[in-house]
Amino acid sequence: MLLSKSCIYGLRASLYLASQKSEGYTPIRKMSEDLEISFHFLTKIMQQLTADELLESFKGPNGGVRLKKSGDEITFMDIVMAIDGPALFTECALGLPGCGVEKPCPFHEQWAETRDNIKEMMEGTTINELAIKGKEENLRLTAKGGFEKFLQLE
Amino acid sequence: MLLSKSCIYGLRASLYLASQKSEGYTPIRKMSEDLEISFHFLTKIMQQLTADELLESFKGPNGGVRLKKSGDEITFMDIVMAIDGPALFTECALGLPGCGVEKPCPFHEQWAETRDNIKEMMEGTTINELAIKGKEENLRLTAKGGFEKFLQLE
DNA sequence: GTAATTTAAGATTAAATACTCTTAATTATT
DNA sequence: AATAATTAAGAGTATTTAATCTTAAATTAC
Ligand code: SF4
Ligand code: SF4
């Protein structure tokens, strides 16, 4: 699996937030219900993204989380880095320690290229881009439901 | 992590076998020592590859495992499929069930392209190719050691 | 045919990841 | 001030993956 479950949930929640029209905070409870993700688990992930300055949170009634900056300025990579960290891009595909420092392994050429592909894709994709596409085409963000389910009445 | 530990060990062992000159069987014990992989764990992985007809084994003294066909006919993908299965290529990057069957998720375009890149890379790379390169340039197959360590006197 | 060598197979343990539960802290509403 | 709503934080449990240990089966060599 390329991304951890935590990371996947973080991405889905980020797209959810990017698709919200209002400037207000969205409660994690609501997100967890809409996205069919365990509330407490999602809370922890939101905390990570908040600690990483990608989201901002507010406690108490009318509280919740929201994007800290515009969804155009948050890339797929930002979320992946905040949750899974850089391991995917620094670690050897053969599990050997210290890639690039010591002698490479025979797989390096192929892996470096693949890795760069993944990197470019993630860095070149913003969550807004994905959210807009999701809204326009009513793509799905849970097992069954499309974006329409999450859109606030505008 | 793209590949499981089992898969990584399977790949390293396959390159090891492909780099052996002789036609004989190589004991798993020796491989496990040279490659610094737990003997029993490696044994299980070799069993998987044997069950998948990529290797053949022989019990008793002078026994061990060897490639069942030429290393030119065994691709990186063959090993990955035998050990990790097709999940990487069939599963949704966002963890949603039933990719392609139901409505896609907003990430699909990017993911499908990345996935195809990985697929082509794995299908287009044989273990012989990697083994030859490893031998010629004495690349590493363990944390420290290069291929030279494993080459039989010829 | 007995002992030594080796893979096969299954049971067990350890570690990492995923998920849940409980309590505390903050804020708004009344 | 009291209550309710909400995130924060930490402890605890469950599941999956990784690794180890034990026993059985096959084969060779003596
Ligand atoms: S140089 Fe080789 S060992 Fe290092 S990450 Fe690249 S492929 Fe892996
Ligand atoms: S179609 Fe969407 S949901 Fe399915 S695998 Fe592709 S990206 Fe994932």
Short mmCIF file of C-alpha atoms (C1' of nucleotides) and ligand atoms in Angstrom, two decimals:
data_model
loop_
_atom_site.label_atom_id
_atom_site.label_comp_id
_atom_site.label_asym_id
_atom_site.label_seq_id
_atom_site.Cartn_x
_atom_site.Cartn_y
_atom_site.Cartn_z
CA MET A 1 0.00 0.00 0.00
CA LEU A 2 1.41 3.32 -1.03
CA LEU A 3 -0.18 5.47 1.68
CA SER A 4 -1.14 4.59 5.26
CA LYS A 5 -4.77 4.54 6.30
CA SER A 6 -4.19 7.66 8.37
CA CYS A 7 -2.89 9.43 5.32
CA ILE A 8 -5.79 8.34 3.16
CA TYR A 9 -8.25 9.60 5.76
CA GLY A 10 -6.33 12.85 6.00
CA LEU A 11 -6.58 13.29 2.25
CA ARG A 12 -10.28 12.54 2.16
CA ALA A 13 -10.95 14.95 4.99
CA SER A 14 -8.87 17.62 3.29
CA LEU A 15 -10.85 17.29 0.08
CA TYR A 16 -13.99 17.49 2.15
CA LEU A 17 -12.86 20.71 3.77
CA ALA A 18 -11.71 22.17 0.49
CA SER A 19 -15.16 21.53 -0.94
CA GLN A 20 -16.93 23.46 1.82
CA LYS A 21 -18.21 26.79 0.66
CA SER A 22 -18.47 28.60 3.99
CA GLU A 23 -15.54 30.07 5.84
CA GLY A 24 -16.68 28.57 9.14
CA TYR A 25 -15.30 25.66 11.07
CA THR A 26 -16.54 22.17 10.33
CA PRO A 27 -16.94 19.84 13.32
CA ILE A 28 -14.87 16.70 13.11
CA ARG A 29 -17.89 14.75 14.27
CA LYS A 30 -19.82 15.75 11.18
CA MET A 31 -16.93 14.95 8.91
CA SER A 32 -16.46 11.57 10.53
CA GLU A 33 -20.11 10.74 9.91
CA ASP A 34 -20.15 11.97 6.33
CA LEU A 35 -16.87 10.32 5.46
CA GLU A 36 -17.58 7.16 7.43
CA ILE A 37 -14.37 7.38 9.40
CA SER A 38 -14.09 6.68 13.13
CA PHE A 39 -14.49 9.99 14.96
CA HIS A 40 -11.60 9.58 17.39
CA PHE A 41 -9.28 8.31 14.75
CA LEU A 42 -10.11 11.17 12.45
CA THR A 43 -9.65 13.60 15.33
CA LYS A 44 -6.08 12.45 15.79
CA ILE A 45 -5.37 12.90 12.13
CA MET A 46 -6.89 16.37 12.13
CA GLN A 47 -4.65 17.16 15.09
CA GLN A 48 -1.63 16.18 13.06
CA LEU A 49 -2.63 18.41 10.19
CA THR A 50 -3.38 21.23 12.61
CA ALA A 51 0.03 20.83 14.27
CA ASP A 52 1.53 21.01 10.78
CA GLU A 53 -0.22 24.33 10.11
CA LEU A 54 -2.29 22.94 7.29
CA LEU A 55 -5.51 23.27 9.26
CA GLU A 56 -6.63 25.49 12.10
CA SER A 57 -9.01 24.39 14.80
CA PHE A 58 -11.39 26.00 17.23
CA LYS A 59 -12.86 24.49 20.38
CA GLY A 60 -16.36 24.73 21.73
CA PRO A 61 -19.73 25.26 20.10
CA ASN A 62 -19.46 26.25 16.43
CA GLY A 63 -15.93 24.95 16.61
CA GLY A 64 -14.23 22.47 14.35
CA VAL A 65 -11.46 22.62 11.80
CA ARG A 66 -10.87 24.43 8.53
CA LEU A 67 -8.09 24.91 6.03
CA LYS A 68 -5.53 27.38 7.26
CA LYS A 69 -4.69 28.59 3.79
CA SER A 70 -6.41 28.38 0.45
CA GLY A 71 -6.89 24.91 -0.97
CA ASP A 72 -4.90 26.11 -3.96
CA GLU A 73 -1.86 26.40 -1.77
CA ILE A 74 -2.15 22.96 -0.22
CA THR A 75 -0.82 20.11 -2.29
CA PHE A 76 -1.39 16.43 -2.09
CA MET A 77 2.22 16.20 -1.04
CA ASP A 78 1.67 18.52 1.91
CA ILE A 79 -0.83 16.11 3.40
CA VAL A 80 1.29 13.06 2.71
CA MET A 81 4.34 14.67 4.28
CA ALA A 82 2.40 15.79 7.35
CA ILE A 83 1.05 12.31 8.01
CA ASP A 84 3.30 9.68 6.47
CA GLY A 85 6.44 11.76 6.44
CA PRO A 86 9.16 11.67 3.79
CA ALA A 87 9.92 7.94 4.08
CA LEU A 88 8.39 7.10 0.71
CA PHE A 89 10.80 9.47 -0.99
CA THR A 90 13.90 8.87 1.04
CA GLU A 91 13.81 5.16 1.65
CA CYS A 92 15.27 2.51 -0.55
CA ALA A 93 12.75 0.37 -2.39
CA LEU A 94 14.81 -2.64 -1.36
CA GLY A 95 14.79 -1.55 2.27
CA LEU A 96 18.53 -0.91 2.43
CA PRO A 97 19.63 1.90 4.69
CA GLY A 98 21.22 5.12 3.52
CA CYS A 99 20.16 5.45 -0.10
CA GLY A 100 22.38 7.66 -2.17
CA VAL A 101 24.91 7.95 0.60
CA GLU A 102 26.52 4.59 0.15
CA LYS A 103 26.77 2.47 -2.92
CA PRO A 104 23.35 2.18 -4.59
CA CYS A 105 21.44 -1.04 -5.08
CA PRO A 106 20.69 -2.48 -8.55
CA PHE A 107 17.12 -1.28 -8.42
CA HIS A 108 18.03 2.32 -7.91
CA GLU A 109 17.68 3.60 -11.44
CA GLN A 110 14.18 2.25 -11.88
CA TRP A 111 13.07 3.20 -8.41
CA ALA A 112 14.43 6.74 -8.56
CA GLU A 113 12.46 7.37 -11.71
CA THR A 114 9.25 5.91 -10.33
CA ARG A 115 9.70 7.82 -7.12
CA ASP A 116 10.14 11.06 -8.99
CA ASN A 117 6.97 10.38 -10.92
CA ILE A 118 5.06 9.94 -7.71
CA LYS A 119 6.66 13.02 -6.23
CA GLU A 120 5.85 15.23 -9.17
CA MET A 121 2.31 13.99 -9.24
CA MET A 122 1.80 14.74 -5.58
CA GLU A 123 3.51 18.08 -5.65
CA GLY A 124 1.68 19.13 -8.77
CA THR A 125 -1.79 18.37 -7.47
CA THR A 126 -3.61 20.73 -5.11
CA ILE A 127 -6.48 19.67 -2.93
CA ASN A 128 -8.63 22.40 -4.48
CA GLU A 129 -8.08 20.97 -7.90
CA LEU A 130 -9.28 17.61 -6.67
CA ALA A 131 -12.18 19.10 -4.72
CA ILE A 132 -13.40 21.11 -7.71
CA LYS A 133 -13.23 18.10 -9.93
CA GLY A 134 -15.02 16.06 -7.31
CA LYS A 135 -17.81 18.59 -7.06
CA GLU A 136 -18.26 19.10 -10.77
CA GLU A 137 -18.40 15.43 -11.57
CA ASN A 138 -19.90 14.36 -8.24
CA LEU A 139 -17.11 11.86 -7.75
CA ARG A 140 -17.03 9.72 -4.67
CA LEU A 141 -15.23 10.36 -1.43
CA THR A 142 -16.68 7.42 0.51
CA ALA A 143 -17.47 3.87 -0.53
CA LYS A 144 -20.74 4.91 -2.08
CA GLY A 145 -21.42 8.59 -1.74
CA GLY A 146 -20.45 11.37 -4.08
CA PHE A 147 -19.50 14.92 -3.22
CA GLU A 148 -23.07 16.18 -3.37
CA LYS A 149 -23.61 14.62 0.00
CA PHE A 150 -21.19 17.03 1.64
CA LEU A 151 -21.95 20.24 -0.12
CA GLN A 152 -23.56 22.89 1.94
CA LEU A 153 -26.62 24.54 0.53
CA GLU A 154 -25.29 27.62 -1.15
CA MET B 1 6.04 1.74 1.94
CA LEU B 2 5.49 0.51 -1.57
CA LEU B 3 6.47 -3.12 -1.03
CA SER B 4 6.17 -5.32 2.05
CA LYS B 5 9.26 -6.56 3.84
CA SER B 6 8.52 -10.06 2.59
CA CYS B 7 8.46 -8.79 -0.95
CA ILE B 8 11.70 -6.88 -0.56
CA TYR B 9 13.40 -9.97 0.82
CA GLY B 10 11.98 -12.02 -2.02
CA LEU B 11 13.41 -9.58 -4.52
CA ARG B 12 16.81 -9.52 -2.91
CA ALA B 13 16.93 -13.29 -2.77
CA SER B 14 15.87 -13.52 -6.41
CA LEU B 15 18.65 -11.20 -7.50
CA TYR B 16 21.01 -13.29 -5.44
CA LEU B 17 19.90 -16.47 -7.17
CA ALA B 18 20.03 -14.85 -10.58
CA SER B 19 23.62 -13.85 -9.94
CA GLN B 20 24.72 -17.40 -9.14
CA LYS B 21 26.77 -18.95 -11.88
CA SER B 22 26.25 -22.61 -11.15
CA GLU B 23 23.15 -24.56 -12.01
CA GLY B 24 23.02 -26.18 -8.55
CA TYR B 25 20.73 -25.49 -5.66
CA THR B 26 21.64 -22.78 -3.18
CA PRO B 27 20.80 -23.52 0.46
CA ILE B 28 18.46 -20.97 2.04
CA ARG B 29 20.70 -20.96 5.09
CA LYS B 30 23.58 -19.60 3.06
CA MET B 31 21.40 -17.00 1.39
CA SER B 32 20.01 -15.88 4.71
CA GLU B 33 23.52 -15.40 6.06
CA ASP B 34 24.82 -13.59 3.00
CA LEU B 35 21.76 -11.39 2.70
CA GLU B 36 21.39 -10.86 6.44
CA ILE B 37 17.79 -12.01 6.48
CA SER B 38 16.28 -14.26 9.17
CA PHE B 39 16.60 -17.84 7.98
CA HIS B 40 13.09 -18.96 8.86
CA PHE B 41 11.49 -15.87 7.49
CA LEU B 42 13.39 -16.18 4.25
CA THR B 43 12.43 -19.85 4.09
CA LYS B 44 8.75 -18.93 4.13
CA ILE B 45 9.26 -16.42 1.37
CA MET B 46 11.17 -18.93 -0.73
CA GLN B 47 8.29 -21.34 -0.19
CA GLN B 48 5.90 -18.79 -1.63
CA LEU B 49 8.05 -18.29 -4.69
CA THR B 50 8.40 -22.04 -5.07
CA ALA B 51 4.64 -22.52 -4.82
CA ASP B 52 4.30 -19.87 -7.51
CA GLU B 53 6.62 -21.81 -9.80
CA LEU B 54 9.22 -19.09 -9.88
CA LEU B 55 11.71 -21.22 -7.96
CA GLU B 56 12.23 -24.93 -7.53
CA SER B 57 13.50 -26.52 -4.38
CA PHE B 58 15.23 -29.68 -3.35
CA LYS B 59 15.46 -31.20 0.09
CA GLY B 60 18.39 -32.82 1.83
CA PRO B 61 22.13 -32.41 1.50
CA ASN B 62 23.11 -30.38 -1.58
CA GLY B 63 19.54 -29.18 -1.58
CA GLY B 64 18.29 -25.63 -1.66
CA VAL B 65 16.46 -23.46 -4.15
CA ARG B 66 17.14 -22.17 -7.64
CA LEU B 67 15.34 -20.25 -10.33
CA LYS B 68 12.92 -22.46 -12.18
CA LYS B 69 13.32 -20.58 -15.44
CA SER B 70 15.93 -18.21 -16.79
CA GLY B 71 16.30 -14.94 -14.92
CA ASP B 72 15.50 -13.24 -18.23
CA GLU B 73 12.00 -14.64 -18.03
CA ILE B 74 11.33 -13.54 -14.48
CA THR B 75 10.31 -9.94 -14.03
CA PHE B 76 10.27 -7.73 -11.02
CA MET B 77 6.51 -7.86 -11.30
CA ASP B 78 6.47 -11.67 -11.08
CA ILE B 79 8.05 -11.51 -7.64
CA VAL B 80 5.82 -8.69 -6.45
CA MET B 81 2.70 -10.51 -7.60
CA ALA B 82 3.77 -13.78 -5.99
CA ILE B 83 4.34 -12.16 -2.62
CA ASP B 84 2.31 -8.96 -2.28
CA GLY B 85 -0.37 -9.87 -4.79
CA PRO B 86 -2.14 -7.49 -7.15
CA ALA B 87 -3.46 -5.11 -4.47
CA LEU B 88 -1.10 -2.30 -5.40
CA PHE B 89 -2.54 -2.28 -8.90
CA THR B 90 -6.16 -2.93 -8.17
CA GLU B 91 -6.75 -0.94 -5.04
CA CYS B 92 -7.83 2.64 -4.86
CA ALA B 93 -5.20 5.06 -3.59
CA LEU B 94 -7.88 6.56 -1.39
CA GLY B 95 -8.81 3.16 -0.02
CA LEU B 96 -12.28 3.15 -1.54
CA PRO B 97 -13.60 -0.22 -2.59
CA GLY B 98 -14.28 -1.26 -6.14
CA CYS B 99 -12.16 1.06 -8.24
CA GLY B 100 -13.32 1.49 -11.77
CA VAL B 101 -16.51 -0.42 -11.11
CA GLU B 102 -18.40 2.31 -9.34
CA LYS B 103 -18.01 6.01 -9.73
CA PRO B 104 -14.32 6.95 -9.46
CA CYS B 105 -12.81 9.20 -6.81
CA PRO B 106 -11.26 12.58 -7.64
CA PHE B 107 -7.77 11.18 -7.37
CA HIS B 108 -8.27 8.56 -9.99
CA GLU B 109 -6.70 10.28 -12.96
CA GLN B 110 -3.46 11.00 -11.16
CA TRP B 111 -3.33 7.66 -9.45
CA ALA B 112 -4.08 5.63 -12.54
CA GLU B 113 -1.19 7.27 -14.33
CA THR B 114 1.22 6.77 -11.46
CA ARG B 115 0.10 3.21 -11.05
CA ASP B 116 0.69 2.50 -14.71
CA ASN B 117 4.15 3.93 -14.43
CA ILE B 118 4.96 1.60 -11.59
CA LYS B 119 3.43 -1.31 -13.43
CA GLU B 120 5.39 -0.72 -16.61
CA MET B 121 8.56 -0.33 -14.67
CA MET B 122 8.06 -3.61 -12.84
CA GLU B 123 6.93 -5.53 -15.88
CA GLY B 124 9.75 -4.18 -17.97
CA THR B 125 12.53 -5.11 -15.59
CA THR B 126 13.87 -8.65 -15.35
CA ILE B 127 15.79 -9.95 -12.39
CA ASN B 128 18.64 -10.92 -14.68
CA GLU B 129 18.95 -7.38 -15.86
CA LEU B 130 19.25 -6.22 -12.28
CA ALA B 131 21.59 -9.05 -11.33
CA ILE B 132 23.93 -8.35 -14.24
CA LYS B 133 24.02 -4.69 -13.42
CA GLY B 134 24.62 -5.52 -9.80
CA LYS B 135 27.54 -7.78 -10.66
CA GLU B 136 29.16 -5.44 -13.13
CA GLU B 137 29.03 -2.43 -10.88
CA ASN B 138 29.30 -4.39 -7.63
CA LEU B 139 26.17 -2.70 -6.32
CA ARG B 140 24.86 -3.56 -2.90
CA LEU B 141 22.28 -6.11 -1.95
CA THR B 142 22.65 -5.82 1.81
CA ALA B 143 23.23 -2.82 4.04
CA LYS B 144 26.93 -2.83 3.33
CA GLY B 145 27.95 -5.57 1.00
CA GLY B 146 28.16 -5.55 -2.75
CA PHE B 147 27.47 -8.40 -5.13
CA GLU B 148 31.06 -9.61 -5.11
CA LYS B 149 30.36 -11.16 -1.74
CA PHE B 150 27.91 -13.62 -3.25
CA LEU B 151 29.60 -14.55 -6.47
CA GLN B 152 30.87 -18.06 -6.69
CA LEU B 153 34.41 -18.56 -7.86
CA GLU B 154 34.10 -19.20 -11.54
"C1'" DG C 1 19.81 -48.26 7.94
"C1'" DT C 2 21.52 -44.43 10.68
"C1'" DA C 3 22.95 -39.88 10.95
"C1'" DA C 4 23.31 -35.45 8.87
"C1'" DT C 5 21.38 -31.89 5.92
"C1'" DT C 6 18.01 -29.53 4.11
"C1'" DT C 7 13.09 -27.73 2.80
"C1'" DA C 8 8.00 -27.75 4.50
"C1'" DA C 9 4.63 -26.49 7.59
"C1'" DG C 10 2.57 -24.91 11.54
"C1'" DA C 11 2.60 -22.64 16.12
"C1'" DT C 12 4.12 -18.94 18.71
"C1'" DT C 13 5.92 -14.30 19.83
"C1'" DA C 14 7.02 -9.38 18.80
"C1'" DA C 15 6.34 -5.10 16.69
"C1'" DA C 16 3.85 -1.90 14.02
"C1'" DT C 17 -0.38 -0.07 12.57
"C1'" DA C 18 -5.13 0.83 13.10
"C1'" DC C 19 -8.76 1.85 15.98
"C1'" DT C 20 -11.40 2.88 20.51
"C1'" DC C 21 -12.17 4.78 24.95
"C1'" DT C 22 -11.58 8.10 28.68
"C1'" DT C 23 -10.53 12.40 30.58
"C1'" DA C 24 -9.18 17.22 30.28
"C1'" DA C 25 -9.34 21.83 28.35
"C1'" DT C 26 -11.66 25.56 25.79
"C1'" DT C 27 -15.50 28.21 24.22
"C1'" DA C 28 -20.39 29.62 23.40
"C1'" DT C 29 -25.03 29.90 24.97
"C1'" DT C 30 -28.36 30.44 28.41
"C1'" DA D 1 -22.42 30.49 36.80
"C1'" DA D 2 -23.96 26.28 34.70
"C1'" DT D 3 -24.40 23.50 30.74
"C1'" DA D 4 -23.41 21.88 26.31
"C1'" DA D 5 -20.34 21.47 22.41
"C1'" DT D 6 -16.27 20.84 20.82
"C1'" DT D 7 -10.94 19.86 20.16
"C1'" DA D 8 -6.63 17.91 22.71
"C1'" DA D 9 -4.25 14.36 24.65
"C1'" DG D 10 -3.23 10.10 26.42
"C1'" DA D 11 -4.25 5.29 27.58
"C1'" DG D 12 -5.90 1.12 26.07
"C1'" DT D 13 -7.38 -2.61 22.63
"C1'" DA D 14 -7.44 -5.06 18.15
"C1'" DT D 15 -5.64 -6.32 13.89
"C1'" DT D 16 -2.03 -6.99 10.69
"C1'" DT D 17 2.65 -7.72 9.54
"C1'" DA D 18 7.13 -9.32 10.74
"C1'" DA D 19 9.97 -12.55 12.88
"C1'" DT D 20 11.06 -16.74 15.60
"C1'" DC D 21 10.67 -21.42 17.20
"C1'" DT D 22 9.44 -26.23 16.79
"C1'" DT D 23 8.48 -30.38 14.52
"C1'" DA D 24 7.98 -33.16 10.34
"C1'" DA D 25 9.37 -34.86 5.84
"C1'" DA D 26 12.72 -35.73 2.17
"C1'" DT D 27 17.25 -36.80 0.59
"C1'" DT D 28 22.14 -37.86 0.70
"C1'" DA D 29 26.24 -39.94 2.48
"C1'" DC D 30 28.40 -43.11 5.16
S1 SF4 E 1 20.26 3.89 -4.20
FE1 SF4 E 1 19.60 1.78 -4.27
S2 SF4 E 1 19.57 1.25 -2.13
FE2 SF4 E 1 19.44 3.42 -2.21
S3 SF4 E 1 17.27 3.89 -2.40
FE3 SF4 E 1 18.01 3.86 -4.43
S4 SF4 E 1 17.48 1.82 -4.98
FE4 SF4 E 1 17.47 1.79 -2.82
S1 SF4 E 2 -11.30 5.08 -9.56
FE1 SF4 E 2 -10.96 6.47 -7.86
S2 SF4 E 2 -11.62 5.24 -6.17
FE2 SF4 E 2 -11.19 3.85 -7.78
S3 SF4 E 2 -9.01 3.35 -7.59
FE3 SF4 E 2 -9.12 4.99 -9.01
S4 SF4 E 2 -8.71 6.67 -7.68
FE4 SF4 E 2 -9.38 5.11 -6.34
#
